């Protein structure tokens, strides 16, 4: 009897070891790369929630510096390596890694949750040459003006609606030794965000349509006049603004030493994280004259893709399907104060609700959405020439001509 009992116990123990080994063998670890170091805590929490649904899949989240990310990613993918799940950019930057075949094409069969997105969001993650979607969109960003409500209230000011109101407000603030705008222009890409935040209403949807159709180009009076207005208002930017870089301009606003900041909706969460006492509001680019339509500039920030060389595609697809659900989109929006484009999300934060309302009247963040597919990039042309113009090295007419000249080298409607 004792011998029989020992045999049975040994068999049971062996069975336990085998089953434990089988469970371990079923565990799949995915690698997930991103440039969003500041969002690491959120992503780690999202991964835990996913793993509660899929306990046999673990995910290692890794981040890289934004300025180096695209190069590091492209190099890894070209060598047949890289992560299983990739946070990718949109528009032209997506095409650089989708065109060589580095990403898995997504459709309603492998990711049914694509139905949760508006067409414009999917278009941002679509390769133009084959019309296929290669990433699940993750955010819609909005270019506008963020303002310090306390400074406005203490000085009896309201958000301006027209350009003249903005200029009067800025003058009144400066007269009280308050810096109207925290913005500087030393960091080149900031010049593009300033254009989007301040000039969208003045340019208007019709201008965008005319540019895309070829009825107008960037020497158009609407664009030149808008640049001239930007030159005028730059006198109210940070002191010695041409030498003020992006981190310094942020700190000026975070410290409560500037009343406004022209930039993206993505700034709000960062500002609040650095200074929780800030009471912030947002407003769209002021219109040229009363009665014109106030607009913000919007774009889709990127998406989640699957590496075509991954040996764990099924698990990776399960993860990005989760990243396409309203449950995830709601958490993303309310935690990061960034608008998820997923339909059916519930927005809790009042400022994010305000941003979402403003996006109902929007034009494209023009150079990123329309002219960042070829070289010289429209964004680089805009950034460098506006930077020179605001430094007094070019007139608005000269800046517009240089921008147009660069885009015309490849954009056929401008070659007529």
XYZ file of C-alpha atoms in Angstrom:
416
model
C 0.000 0.000 0.000
C 2.815 2.391 0.925
C 4.563 1.674 -2.364
C 1.347 2.217 -4.323
C 0.712 5.519 -2.522
C 4.240 6.707 -3.319
C 3.799 5.812 -6.981
C 0.499 7.689 -7.171
C 1.932 10.769 -5.406
C 4.930 10.725 -7.706
C 2.691 10.527 -10.738
C 0.606 13.438 -9.452
C 3.716 15.522 -8.812
C 4.997 14.747 -12.286
C 1.670 15.741 -13.766
C 1.833 19.056 -11.881
C 5.340 19.777 -13.162
C 4.315 18.964 -16.730
C 1.220 21.189 -16.540
C 3.250 24.036 -15.043
C 5.802 23.606 -17.814
C 3.024 23.694 -20.411
C 1.642 26.908 -18.894
C 5.101 28.484 -19.006
C 5.531 27.414 -22.627
C 2.273 29.152 -23.543
C 3.466 32.472 -22.117
C 4.268 34.911 -24.934
C 6.337 38.037 -24.310
C 5.894 40.953 -26.679
C 8.166 43.954 -26.974
C 6.482 47.346 -27.465
C 8.482 50.430 -28.514
C 7.446 54.066 -28.154
C 8.877 57.586 -28.055
C 6.449 58.574 -25.253
C 8.628 58.298 -22.139
C 6.352 60.754 -20.320
C 3.427 58.338 -20.775
C 5.236 55.285 -19.411
C 3.133 54.936 -16.247
C -0.067 55.039 -18.291
C 1.126 52.379 -20.722
C 2.280 50.102 -17.932
C -1.171 50.368 -16.385
C -2.832 49.686 -19.762
C -0.645 46.613 -20.176
C -1.779 45.303 -16.767
C -5.410 45.715 -17.792
C -4.754 43.879 -21.049
C -2.945 41.071 -19.238
C -5.943 40.622 -16.961
C -7.816 39.654 -20.131
C -4.918 37.799 -21.749
C -2.809 36.303 -18.907
C -0.653 34.302 -21.310
C 0.694 37.446 -22.992
C 3.262 39.673 -21.272
C 4.531 42.940 -22.718
C 7.842 44.734 -22.265
C 7.414 48.476 -22.872
C 10.523 50.364 -24.029
C 10.935 54.039 -24.896
C 13.487 56.045 -26.888
C 14.188 59.756 -27.216
C 11.693 61.339 -29.651
C 14.408 62.956 -31.769
C 16.158 59.591 -32.292
C 13.176 57.260 -32.347
C 12.462 57.166 -36.075
C 16.119 56.481 -36.910
C 16.505 53.755 -34.266
C 13.256 52.121 -35.356
C 14.018 52.255 -39.083
C 17.489 50.811 -38.534
C 16.132 47.906 -36.485
C 13.354 47.139 -38.953
C 15.737 47.256 -41.919
C 17.869 44.638 -40.150
C 14.835 42.373 -39.716
C 14.589 43.059 -35.998
C 12.733 45.606 -33.932
C 9.787 45.217 -31.525
C 6.647 43.153 -31.989
C 4.378 46.157 -31.427
C 5.427 49.590 -32.647
C 4.120 53.038 -31.839
C 4.428 54.708 -35.233
C 4.000 58.230 -36.548
C 1.358 59.199 -39.075
C 1.233 60.567 -42.644
C 4.644 60.807 -44.316
C 6.589 59.334 -41.407
C 4.353 56.264 -41.483
C 5.084 55.783 -45.173
C 8.830 55.568 -44.596
C 8.381 52.313 -42.643
C 5.205 50.979 -44.286
C 6.466 51.262 -47.864
C 9.379 48.786 -47.416
C 6.953 46.205 -46.025
C 8.018 46.429 -42.376
C 4.445 46.493 -41.021
C 1.484 44.123 -41.054
C -1.463 45.470 -43.076
C -4.597 45.786 -40.946
C -8.184 45.195 -42.040
C -11.609 44.288 -40.660
C -10.591 40.629 -40.500
C -7.470 40.843 -38.340
C -8.541 44.016 -36.470
C -12.367 44.327 -36.525
C -12.034 47.268 -34.119
C -10.934 49.506 -37.008
C -14.677 50.158 -37.275
C -14.301 52.216 -34.071
C -12.403 54.972 -35.907
C -13.463 57.819 -38.224
C -12.200 57.642 -41.801
C -9.891 60.649 -41.345
C -8.059 58.876 -38.511
C -7.584 55.726 -40.574
C -6.428 57.807 -43.547
C -3.554 59.141 -41.422
C -2.328 55.562 -40.974
C -2.925 54.496 -44.580
C -0.205 53.945 -47.171
C -1.234 55.953 -50.221
C 0.316 53.554 -52.735
C -1.799 50.542 -51.750
C -4.656 52.104 -49.755
C -4.096 49.766 -46.795
C -4.177 50.716 -43.113
C -1.006 49.878 -41.173
C -1.674 51.146 -37.649
C -4.433 51.650 -35.086
C -4.661 55.470 -34.553
C -3.926 56.630 -31.014
C -4.553 60.397 -30.693
C -5.924 63.490 -32.346
C -4.004 66.642 -31.500
C -5.284 70.190 -31.713
C -3.341 73.407 -32.271
C -4.816 76.308 -30.308
C -3.996 78.771 -27.521
C -3.716 77.680 -23.890
C -4.242 80.492 -21.375
C -3.853 81.098 -17.659
C -7.355 81.817 -16.321
C -6.090 83.427 -13.122
C -3.987 85.992 -14.976
C -6.932 86.797 -17.250
C -9.354 87.109 -14.317
C -6.979 89.205 -12.192
C -6.643 91.651 -15.081
C -10.289 91.708 -16.138
C -9.613 90.022 -19.471
C -11.589 87.540 -21.567
C -10.321 85.188 -24.295
C -10.129 87.179 -27.545
C -12.307 86.284 -30.504
C -10.850 88.600 -33.163
C -7.261 89.404 -34.061
C -7.673 93.019 -32.991
C -8.939 91.840 -29.603
C -5.871 89.596 -29.260
C -3.520 92.479 -30.027
C -5.279 94.785 -27.539
C -5.237 92.108 -24.861
C -1.537 91.417 -25.410
C -0.752 95.120 -25.238
C -2.693 95.463 -21.980
C -0.794 92.557 -20.426
C 2.569 93.894 -21.520
C 1.721 97.307 -20.055
C 1.346 95.557 -16.702
C 4.723 93.812 -17.087
C 3.089 90.461 -17.780
C 4.523 88.472 -20.680
C 1.564 87.866 -23.019
C 2.917 84.710 -24.728
C 5.469 82.300 -23.305
C 6.463 81.189 -26.800
C 9.992 81.334 -28.136
C 11.155 80.449 -31.646
C 14.664 79.027 -31.145
C 13.369 75.433 -31.452
C 12.507 75.200 -35.141
C 9.421 72.965 -34.953
C 7.777 75.339 -32.504
C 7.357 77.834 -35.323
C 4.953 75.436 -37.022
C 2.874 74.967 -33.854
C 2.662 78.740 -33.447
C 1.324 79.081 -36.997
C -1.265 76.378 -36.340
C -2.286 77.828 -32.989
C -2.592 81.464 -34.074
C -3.316 81.597 -37.812
C -5.756 78.763 -38.574
C -8.903 80.895 -38.401
C -7.294 83.567 -40.544
C -6.277 81.058 -43.213
C -9.522 79.110 -43.181
C -10.872 75.913 -44.712
C -11.243 77.468 -48.154
C -7.545 78.280 -48.263
C -6.721 74.650 -47.501
C -9.092 73.466 -50.234
C -7.570 75.904 -52.724
C -4.032 74.794 -51.856
C -4.887 71.103 -52.242
C -6.735 71.632 -55.526
C -4.028 73.908 -56.929
C -6.281 76.961 -57.227
C -3.850 78.770 -54.941
C -0.306 78.361 -53.669
C 1.605 79.688 -50.687
C 2.263 83.065 -52.293
C -1.491 83.669 -51.971
C -2.371 86.944 -50.215
C -4.261 85.040 -47.497
C -1.083 83.247 -46.454
C 1.222 86.260 -46.807
C -1.152 88.482 -44.807
C -1.452 85.846 -42.078
C 2.344 85.686 -41.790
C 2.412 89.484 -41.518
C -0.058 89.288 -38.602
C 2.156 86.696 -36.935
C 5.112 89.023 -37.321
C 3.074 91.773 -35.618
C 2.056 89.660 -32.624
C 5.566 88.284 -32.092
C 6.437 91.497 -30.216
C 4.371 89.961 -27.393
C 6.268 86.664 -27.263
C 8.812 85.823 -24.546
C 11.528 88.442 -24.046
C 14.314 87.844 -26.605
C 12.083 85.127 -28.035
C 14.371 84.239 -30.948
C 16.798 82.766 -28.424
C 14.187 81.025 -26.265
C 13.936 77.276 -26.873
C 10.949 75.008 -26.321
C 11.703 73.841 -22.736
C 12.375 77.423 -21.654
C 9.144 78.695 -23.193
C 7.223 75.922 -21.423
C 8.789 76.825 -18.091
C 7.912 80.482 -18.535
C 4.252 79.525 -18.865
C 4.301 76.817 -16.172
C 5.758 79.297 -13.674
C 2.801 81.621 -14.237
C 5.007 84.294 -15.804
C 3.198 84.286 -19.160
C -0.520 84.542 -19.823
C -0.794 82.471 -23.030
C 0.941 79.705 -24.949
C 0.305 79.023 -28.626
C 0.732 75.303 -29.204
C -0.980 71.952 -28.937
C -3.698 70.520 -26.726
C -1.038 68.010 -25.620
C 0.595 70.804 -23.613
C -2.258 70.972 -21.085
C -1.503 67.726 -19.219
C 2.204 68.525 -19.159
C 1.592 72.020 -17.789
C -0.744 70.682 -15.104
C 1.666 67.919 -14.134
C 4.434 70.436 -13.594
C 2.211 72.948 -11.785
C -1.069 71.463 -10.493
C -2.202 74.880 -9.242
C -2.561 76.229 -12.783
C -6.141 76.998 -13.818
C -6.066 76.667 -17.591
C -8.399 77.323 -20.482
C -8.151 77.095 -24.254
C -9.377 79.148 -27.192
C -9.130 78.815 -30.988
C -7.059 80.992 -33.286
C -8.681 84.443 -33.387
C -10.599 85.372 -36.539
C -9.601 88.297 -38.728
C -13.007 89.952 -38.423
C -16.152 89.286 -36.418
C -18.416 86.788 -38.133
C -15.599 84.662 -39.590
C -15.436 81.024 -38.526
C -13.072 80.316 -35.631
C -10.948 77.241 -36.335
C -8.386 75.016 -34.698
C -5.833 72.942 -36.621
C -5.992 69.194 -36.074
C -3.954 66.131 -36.974
C -3.642 62.492 -35.976
C -0.511 61.872 -33.977
C 0.332 58.284 -34.858
C -0.726 54.727 -34.188
C 0.058 51.213 -33.002
C 1.413 48.775 -35.581
C 2.656 45.178 -35.762
C 6.122 44.262 -37.037
C 5.817 42.122 -40.189
C 8.902 40.164 -39.050
C 7.467 39.371 -35.616
C 7.128 35.686 -34.795
C 4.310 36.568 -32.389
C 1.885 38.298 -34.736
C -1.233 36.697 -33.270
C -0.431 37.944 -29.772
C 0.605 41.361 -31.121
C -2.677 41.694 -33.018
C -4.617 40.840 -29.845
C -2.820 43.675 -28.076
C -3.447 46.329 -30.728
C -7.087 45.211 -30.923
C -7.309 46.064 -27.232
C -5.692 49.455 -27.989
C -8.572 50.091 -30.418
C -11.393 49.659 -27.881
C -13.520 52.421 -26.299
C -12.377 51.125 -22.896
C -8.767 51.882 -23.786
C -9.613 55.139 -25.583
C -11.499 56.448 -22.554
C -8.587 55.668 -20.223
C -6.115 57.214 -22.681
C -8.145 60.419 -22.967
C -8.859 60.913 -19.281
C -5.396 59.974 -18.028
C -3.233 61.732 -20.621
C -5.703 64.546 -21.443
C -5.185 63.705 -25.126
C -8.154 63.046 -27.372
C -8.435 59.460 -28.517
C -10.117 59.254 -31.945
C -12.002 56.103 -30.910
C -15.765 56.434 -31.172
C -17.756 56.094 -27.973
C -15.160 57.337 -25.487
C -16.314 59.173 -22.353
C -14.449 62.409 -21.607
C -14.312 63.443 -17.948
C -11.809 66.314 -17.923
C -13.448 69.734 -18.533
C -10.561 71.139 -20.606
C -10.447 68.011 -22.773
C -14.213 68.339 -23.262
C -13.588 71.927 -24.377
C -10.886 70.801 -26.817
C -13.212 68.130 -28.211
C -15.863 70.803 -28.785
C -13.389 73.049 -30.598
C -12.401 70.235 -32.955
C -15.906 70.314 -34.417
C -14.687 73.355 -36.387
C -11.247 72.535 -37.688
C -8.886 72.679 -40.631
C -5.864 70.425 -41.101
C -2.557 71.115 -39.433
C -1.651 71.892 -42.982
C 2.006 71.054 -43.564
C 1.990 67.869 -41.494
C -1.208 66.485 -43.005
C -0.648 67.575 -46.614
C 3.034 68.236 -47.288
C 5.193 65.972 -45.143
C 5.430 63.101 -47.628
C 8.312 64.328 -49.803
C 11.465 66.409 -49.516
C 11.812 69.235 -48.834
C 9.079 68.675 -46.260
C 6.469 71.407 -46.052
C 6.890 71.363 -42.287
C 10.637 71.976 -42.476
C 10.105 74.750 -45.023
C 7.481 76.443 -42.860
C 9.494 76.070 -39.669
C 12.750 77.442 -41.048
C 11.281 80.328 -43.009
C 8.902 81.485 -40.282
C 11.831 81.305 -37.878
C 13.837 83.576 -40.184
C 10.902 85.916 -40.711
C 10.294 86.349 -36.982
C 14.024 86.970 -36.510
C 13.803 89.828 -39.029
C 15.816 88.019 -41.703
C 12.937 87.773 -44.202
C 9.736 89.591 -45.033
C 6.430 87.681 -44.977
C 6.472 87.789 -48.791
C 9.973 86.299 -48.933
C 9.110 83.576 -46.419
C 5.998 82.617 -48.370
C 7.932 82.550 -51.664
C 10.619 80.256 -50.224
C 8.033 77.875 -48.786
C 6.220 77.759 -52.116
C 9.431 77.284 -54.076
C 10.418 74.229 -52.037
C 7.040 72.507 -52.288
C 6.775 73.285 -56.008
C 9.795 71.052 -56.687
C 7.518 68.027 -56.295
C 3.928 69.268 -56.005
C 2.548 69.388 -59.545
C -0.372 71.786 -58.881
C 2.231 74.445 -57.998
C 4.139 73.857 -61.243
C 1.502 75.310 -63.549
